[in-house]
Coordinates of C-alpha atoms and ligand atoms in Angstrom, one line a residue:
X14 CA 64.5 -4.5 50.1
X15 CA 61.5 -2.4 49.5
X16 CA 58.6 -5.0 48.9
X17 CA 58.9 -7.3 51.7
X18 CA 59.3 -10.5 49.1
X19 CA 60.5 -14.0 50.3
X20 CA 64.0 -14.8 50.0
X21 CA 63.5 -17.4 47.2
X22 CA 60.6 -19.5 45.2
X23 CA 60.2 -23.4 46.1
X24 CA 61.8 -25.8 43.0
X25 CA 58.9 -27.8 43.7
X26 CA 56.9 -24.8 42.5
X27 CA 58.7 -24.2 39.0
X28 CA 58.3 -27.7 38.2
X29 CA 54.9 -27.7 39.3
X30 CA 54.3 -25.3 36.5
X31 CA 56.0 -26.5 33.6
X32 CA 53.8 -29.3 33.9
X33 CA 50.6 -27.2 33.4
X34 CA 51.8 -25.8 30.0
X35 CA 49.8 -28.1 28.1
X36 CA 46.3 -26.8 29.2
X37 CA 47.2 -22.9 28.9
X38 CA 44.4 -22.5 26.1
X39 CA 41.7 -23.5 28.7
X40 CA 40.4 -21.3 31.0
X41 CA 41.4 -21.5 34.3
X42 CA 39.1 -22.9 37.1
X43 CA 36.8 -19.9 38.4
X44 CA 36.7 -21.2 41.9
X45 CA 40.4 -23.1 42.4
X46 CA 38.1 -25.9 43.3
X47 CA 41.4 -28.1 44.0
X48 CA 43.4 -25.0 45.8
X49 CA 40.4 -24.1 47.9
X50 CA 39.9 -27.6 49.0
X51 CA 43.9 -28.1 49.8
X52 CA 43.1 -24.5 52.0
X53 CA 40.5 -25.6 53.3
X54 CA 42.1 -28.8 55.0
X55 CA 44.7 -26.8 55.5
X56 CA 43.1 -24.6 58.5
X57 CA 40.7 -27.3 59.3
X58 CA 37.6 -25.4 57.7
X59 CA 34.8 -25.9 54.9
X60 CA 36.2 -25.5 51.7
X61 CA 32.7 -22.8 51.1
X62 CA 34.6 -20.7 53.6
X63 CA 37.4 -20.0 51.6
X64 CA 37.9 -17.6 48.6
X65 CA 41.1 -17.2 46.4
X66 CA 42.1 -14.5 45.0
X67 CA 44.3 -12.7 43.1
X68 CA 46.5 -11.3 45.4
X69 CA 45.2 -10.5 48.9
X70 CA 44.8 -7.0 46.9
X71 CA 42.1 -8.0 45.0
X72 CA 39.9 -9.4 48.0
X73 CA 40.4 -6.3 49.6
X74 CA 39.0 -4.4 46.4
X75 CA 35.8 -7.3 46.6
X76 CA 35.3 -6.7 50.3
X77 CA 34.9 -2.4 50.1
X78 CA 32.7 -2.7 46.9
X79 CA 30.6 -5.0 48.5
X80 CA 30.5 -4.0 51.7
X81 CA 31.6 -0.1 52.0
X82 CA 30.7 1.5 48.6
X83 CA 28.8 4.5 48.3
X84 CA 28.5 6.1 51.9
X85 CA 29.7 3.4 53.9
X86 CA 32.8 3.4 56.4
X87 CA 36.1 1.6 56.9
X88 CA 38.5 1.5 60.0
X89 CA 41.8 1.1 59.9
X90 CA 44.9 1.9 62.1
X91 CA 47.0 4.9 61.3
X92 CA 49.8 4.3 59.7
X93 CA 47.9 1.3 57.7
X94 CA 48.6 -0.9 54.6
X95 CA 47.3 1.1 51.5
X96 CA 45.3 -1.9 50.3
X97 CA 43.1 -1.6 53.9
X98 CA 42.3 2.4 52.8
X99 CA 42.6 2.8 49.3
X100 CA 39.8 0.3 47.3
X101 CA 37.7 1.7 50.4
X102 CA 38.4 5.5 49.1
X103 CA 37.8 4.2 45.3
X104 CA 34.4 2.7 46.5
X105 CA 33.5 6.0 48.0
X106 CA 33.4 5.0 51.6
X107 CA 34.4 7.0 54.6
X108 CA 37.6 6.2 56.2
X109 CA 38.6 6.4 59.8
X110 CA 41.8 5.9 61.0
X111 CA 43.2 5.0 64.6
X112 CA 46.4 5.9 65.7
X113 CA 48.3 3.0 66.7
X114 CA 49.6 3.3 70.4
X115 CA 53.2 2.1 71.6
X116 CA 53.3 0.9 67.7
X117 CA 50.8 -1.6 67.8
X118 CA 46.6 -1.4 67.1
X119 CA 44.8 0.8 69.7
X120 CA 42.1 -1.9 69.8
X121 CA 40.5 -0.4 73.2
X122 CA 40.2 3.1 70.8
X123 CA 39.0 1.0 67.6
X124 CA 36.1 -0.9 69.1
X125 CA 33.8 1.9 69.9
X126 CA 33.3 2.8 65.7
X127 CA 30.4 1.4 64.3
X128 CA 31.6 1.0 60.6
X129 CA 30.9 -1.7 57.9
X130 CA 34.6 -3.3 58.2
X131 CA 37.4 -3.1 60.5
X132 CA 40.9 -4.2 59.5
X133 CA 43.1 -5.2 61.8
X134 CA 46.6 -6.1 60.2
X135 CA 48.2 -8.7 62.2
X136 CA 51.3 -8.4 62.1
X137 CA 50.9 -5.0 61.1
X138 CA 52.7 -3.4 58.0
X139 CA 54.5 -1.1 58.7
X140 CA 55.6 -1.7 62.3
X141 CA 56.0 -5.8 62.3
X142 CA 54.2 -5.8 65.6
X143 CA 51.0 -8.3 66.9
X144 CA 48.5 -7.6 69.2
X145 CA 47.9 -9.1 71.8
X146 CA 45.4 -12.6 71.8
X147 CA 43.1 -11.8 74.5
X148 CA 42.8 -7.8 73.1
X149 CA 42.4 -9.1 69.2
X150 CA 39.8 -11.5 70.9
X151 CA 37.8 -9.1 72.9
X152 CA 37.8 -6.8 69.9
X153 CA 35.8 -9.3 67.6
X154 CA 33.6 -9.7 70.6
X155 CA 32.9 -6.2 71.4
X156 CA 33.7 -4.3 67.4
X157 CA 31.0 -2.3 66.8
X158 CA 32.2 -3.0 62.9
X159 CA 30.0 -5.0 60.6
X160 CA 32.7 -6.8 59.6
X161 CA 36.0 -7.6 61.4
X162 CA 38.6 -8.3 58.6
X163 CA 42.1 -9.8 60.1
X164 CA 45.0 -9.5 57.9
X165 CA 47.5 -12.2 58.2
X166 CA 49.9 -11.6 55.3
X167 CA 53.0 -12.1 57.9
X168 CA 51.6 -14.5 60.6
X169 CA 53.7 -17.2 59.1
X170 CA 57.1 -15.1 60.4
X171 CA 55.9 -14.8 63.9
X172 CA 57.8 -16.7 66.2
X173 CA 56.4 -14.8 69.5
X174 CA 53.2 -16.9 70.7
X175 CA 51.6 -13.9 70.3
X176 CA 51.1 -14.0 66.8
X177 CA 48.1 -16.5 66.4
X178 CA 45.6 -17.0 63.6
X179 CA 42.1 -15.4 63.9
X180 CA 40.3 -18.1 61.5
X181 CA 39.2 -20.3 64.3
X182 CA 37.5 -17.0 65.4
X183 CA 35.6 -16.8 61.5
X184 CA 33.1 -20.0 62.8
X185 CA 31.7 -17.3 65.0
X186 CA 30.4 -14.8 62.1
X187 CA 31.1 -11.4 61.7
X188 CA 35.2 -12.3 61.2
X189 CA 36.7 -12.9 58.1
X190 CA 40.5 -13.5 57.6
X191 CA 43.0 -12.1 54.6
X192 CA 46.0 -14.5 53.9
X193 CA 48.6 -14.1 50.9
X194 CA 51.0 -16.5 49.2
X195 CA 52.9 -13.5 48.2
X196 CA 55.1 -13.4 50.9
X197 CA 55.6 -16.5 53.3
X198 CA 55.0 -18.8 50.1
X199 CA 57.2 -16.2 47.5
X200 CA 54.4 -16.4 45.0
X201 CA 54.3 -12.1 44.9
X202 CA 54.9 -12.3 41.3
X203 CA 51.9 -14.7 40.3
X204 CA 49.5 -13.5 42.6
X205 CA 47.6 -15.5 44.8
X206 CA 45.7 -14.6 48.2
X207 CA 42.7 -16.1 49.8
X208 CA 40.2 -14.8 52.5
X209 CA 38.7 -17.2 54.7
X210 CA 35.1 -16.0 56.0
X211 CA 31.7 -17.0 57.1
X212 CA 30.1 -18.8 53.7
X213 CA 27.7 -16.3 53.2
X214 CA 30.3 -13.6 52.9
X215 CA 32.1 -15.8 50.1
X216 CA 28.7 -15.8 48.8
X217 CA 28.2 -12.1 48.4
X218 CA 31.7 -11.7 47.4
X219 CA 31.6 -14.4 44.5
X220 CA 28.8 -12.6 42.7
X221 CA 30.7 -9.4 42.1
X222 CA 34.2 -10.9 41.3
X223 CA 35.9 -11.5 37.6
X224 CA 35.5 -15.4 37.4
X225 CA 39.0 -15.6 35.8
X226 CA 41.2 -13.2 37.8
X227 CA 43.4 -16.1 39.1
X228 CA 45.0 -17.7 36.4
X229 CA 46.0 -21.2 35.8
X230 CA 49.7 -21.3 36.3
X231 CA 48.8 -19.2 40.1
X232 CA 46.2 -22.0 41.0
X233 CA 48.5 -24.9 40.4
X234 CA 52.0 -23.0 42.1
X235 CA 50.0 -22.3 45.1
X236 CA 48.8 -26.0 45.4
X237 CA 52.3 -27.2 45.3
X238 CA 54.0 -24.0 47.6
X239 CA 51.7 -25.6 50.0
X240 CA 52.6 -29.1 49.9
X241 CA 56.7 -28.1 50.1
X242 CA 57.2 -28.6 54.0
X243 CA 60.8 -28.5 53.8
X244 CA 61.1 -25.9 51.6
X245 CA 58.9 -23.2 53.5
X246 CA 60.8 -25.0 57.4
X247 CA 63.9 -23.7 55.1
X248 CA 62.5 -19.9 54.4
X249 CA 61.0 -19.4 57.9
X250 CA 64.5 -20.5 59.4
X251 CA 66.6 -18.4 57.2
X252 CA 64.2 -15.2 56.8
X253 CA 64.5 -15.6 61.4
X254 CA 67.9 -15.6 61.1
X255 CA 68.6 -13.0 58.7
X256 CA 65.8 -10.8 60.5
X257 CA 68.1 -10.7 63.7
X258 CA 71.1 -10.2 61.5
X259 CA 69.4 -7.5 60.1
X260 CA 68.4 -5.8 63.3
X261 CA 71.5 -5.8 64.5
X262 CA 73.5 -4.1 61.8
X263 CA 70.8 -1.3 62.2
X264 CA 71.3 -1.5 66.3
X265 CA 75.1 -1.8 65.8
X266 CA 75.3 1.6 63.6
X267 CA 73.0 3.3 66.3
X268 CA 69.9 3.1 65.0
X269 CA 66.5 2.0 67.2
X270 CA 64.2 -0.6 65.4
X271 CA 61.1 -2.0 66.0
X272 CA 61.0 -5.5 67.0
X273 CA 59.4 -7.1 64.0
X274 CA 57.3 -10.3 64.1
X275 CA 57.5 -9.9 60.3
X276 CA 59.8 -10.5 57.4
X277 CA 61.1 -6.7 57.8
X278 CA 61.8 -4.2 59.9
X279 CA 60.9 -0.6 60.4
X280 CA 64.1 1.3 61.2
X281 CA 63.8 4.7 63.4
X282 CA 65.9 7.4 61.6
X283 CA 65.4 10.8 62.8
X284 CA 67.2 11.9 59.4
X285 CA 65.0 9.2 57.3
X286 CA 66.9 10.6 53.3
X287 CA 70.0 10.8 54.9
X288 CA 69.6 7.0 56.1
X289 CA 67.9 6.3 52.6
X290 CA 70.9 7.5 50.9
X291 CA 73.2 5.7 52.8
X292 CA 71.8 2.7 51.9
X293 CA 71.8 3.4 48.6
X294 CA 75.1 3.7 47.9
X295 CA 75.8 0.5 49.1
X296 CA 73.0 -0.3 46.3
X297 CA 70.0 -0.8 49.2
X298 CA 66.8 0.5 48.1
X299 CA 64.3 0.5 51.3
X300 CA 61.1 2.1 51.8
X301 CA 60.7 5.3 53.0
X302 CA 59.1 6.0 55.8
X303 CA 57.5 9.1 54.8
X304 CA 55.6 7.0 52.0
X305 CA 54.1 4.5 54.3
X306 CA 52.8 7.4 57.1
X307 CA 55.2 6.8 59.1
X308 CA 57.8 9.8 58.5
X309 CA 61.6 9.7 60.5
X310 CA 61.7 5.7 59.8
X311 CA 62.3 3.5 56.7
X312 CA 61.2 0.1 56.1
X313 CA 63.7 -2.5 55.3
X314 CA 62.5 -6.0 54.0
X315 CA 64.6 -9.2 55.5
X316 CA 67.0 -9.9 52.4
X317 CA 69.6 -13.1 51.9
X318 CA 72.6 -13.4 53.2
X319 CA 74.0 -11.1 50.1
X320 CA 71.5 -8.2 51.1
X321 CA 72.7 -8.4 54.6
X322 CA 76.6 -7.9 53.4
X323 CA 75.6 -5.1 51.3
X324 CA 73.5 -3.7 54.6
X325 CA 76.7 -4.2 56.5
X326 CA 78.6 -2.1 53.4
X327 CA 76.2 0.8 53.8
X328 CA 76.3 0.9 58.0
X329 CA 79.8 0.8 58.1
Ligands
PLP9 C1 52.2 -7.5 51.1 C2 50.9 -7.4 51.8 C3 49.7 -8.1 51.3 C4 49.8 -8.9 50.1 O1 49.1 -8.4 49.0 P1 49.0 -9.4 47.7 O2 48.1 -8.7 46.9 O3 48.5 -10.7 48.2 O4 50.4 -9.5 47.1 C5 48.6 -8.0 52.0 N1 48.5 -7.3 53.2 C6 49.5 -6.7 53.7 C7 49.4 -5.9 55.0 C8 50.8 -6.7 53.0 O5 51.8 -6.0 53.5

């Protein structure tokens, strides 16, 4: 419970697969001309505004070579994802880091840095929270950041009205959105993200990237994760469910969480090995809090209904 994986991969998806076994000797489509096209109608946007990827992870890598490297500057919140901080170190750009306040992005504090992207992580990993519409708004209005970068790889577990999409915001420049199918879709093993952004961005972003990185067999499971309606009703439902199960267990044995619009959920543990251990011997690995910035807390992922017995083993 350490990853923050989905609880299981669509049928529909493993079928969809062992149909494209015939054509492995081909190179796969640089583009995912069909994918990109199914995204595009997807969020109601031009097709020329979307680029996959493989894995949010390597957008992230595309965006801080081409927009950061050498002297140029990054902003992220403190604690952040790794993947917001990290290519941008490797690129050799500057990075500043905001402290989040009352767990969530200090947007008020982030929008006076004039820097060549901002990430904004939405919900954020680690905490699970959202911020606020009107503040995430008024931040792509006012960021003095070249480059406002939203990333989305949870929005699909918010069920707070809070938690709403930024890509109607990318028509107005400037904003570029990062979505993965690692999670909500539980692609994390093929690797499939996208970044929907202003054409010329996909533009700039196209002529440094590896045609092939997204293979074949990852183009055509995303295609049909998307089309699975029922199948993806069925995860949100169950990963909501098992996320106040989960909560409570921790709330139950005296611990404070935070609530999570996410598909985990960041535990407050003032002795953070000693909760670590107990977990384990109930055969839980989490993530420590200490790794992610975030020291005296440990991350737990939303598991099935088995995970959440052996959770209840470990609390008892
Ligand atoms: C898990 C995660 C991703 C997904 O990365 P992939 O490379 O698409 O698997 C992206 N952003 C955040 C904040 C994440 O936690």
């Amino acid at each position: 419970m350490a990853s923050n994986e989905s609880l299981e991969t669509s049928p529909s998806v493993v079928r969809a697969i062992s149909t494209a076994f015939g054509t492995l000797h081909r190179y796969p489509d640089p583009l995912a001309t069909t994918l990109r096209r199914q995204l595009g109608e997807l969020h109601g946007i031009d097709e020329r505004c979307v680029l996959v990827g493989s894995g949010s992870d390597e957008l992230m890598f595309l965006l801080a070579t081409a927009y950061a490297s050498a002297g140029g500057s990054v902003l992220c919140a403190d604690p952040g994802y790794w993947g917001h901080e990290f290519p941008a170190r490797i690129a050799g750009a500057d990075i500043v880091k905001v402290p989040l306040a009352g767990w969530t992005h200090d947007l008020q504090a982030m929008e006076e840095h004039a820097v060549d992207i901002a990430f904004v992580c939405n919900p954020h990993n680690p905490t699970g929270t959202v911020v606020e519409p009107h503040l995430l708004d008024r931040f792509m209005e006012r960021s003095r950041a070249r480059l406002v970068v939203v990333d989305e790889a949870y929005i699909d577990f918010a069920d707070d009205p809070s938690g709403r999409t930024a890509i109607p915001s990318v028509s107005k420049g400037r904003v570029a959105v990062l979505r993965t199918m690692s999670k909500f879709y539980g692609l994390a093993g093929l690797r499939v993200g996208y970044l929907v952004a202003p054409s010329d961005v996909v533009v700039t972003l196209v002529t440094i990237r590896q045609p092939f990185s997204v293979n074949h067999l990852a183009q055509v499971a995303a295609g049909a994760a998307l089309n699975d309606h029922q199948h993806l009703r069925r995860v949100r439902e169950r990963t909501l469910t098992n996320r106040d199960g989960l909560r409570e267990l921790f709330e139950t044995a005296g611990y404070d969480t935070i609530p999570s619009q996410a598909n985990f959920i960041l535990v407050l543990a003032d002795d953070e090995a000693g909760l670590l251990s107990r977990l384990e011997t109930a055969g839980v690995v989490a993530r420590p809090g200490s790794d992610l910035g975030i020291p005296g807390a440990v991350r737990v992922t939303v598991p099935t209904e088995e995970g959440l017995a052996m959770v209840a083993r470990a609390l008892v």
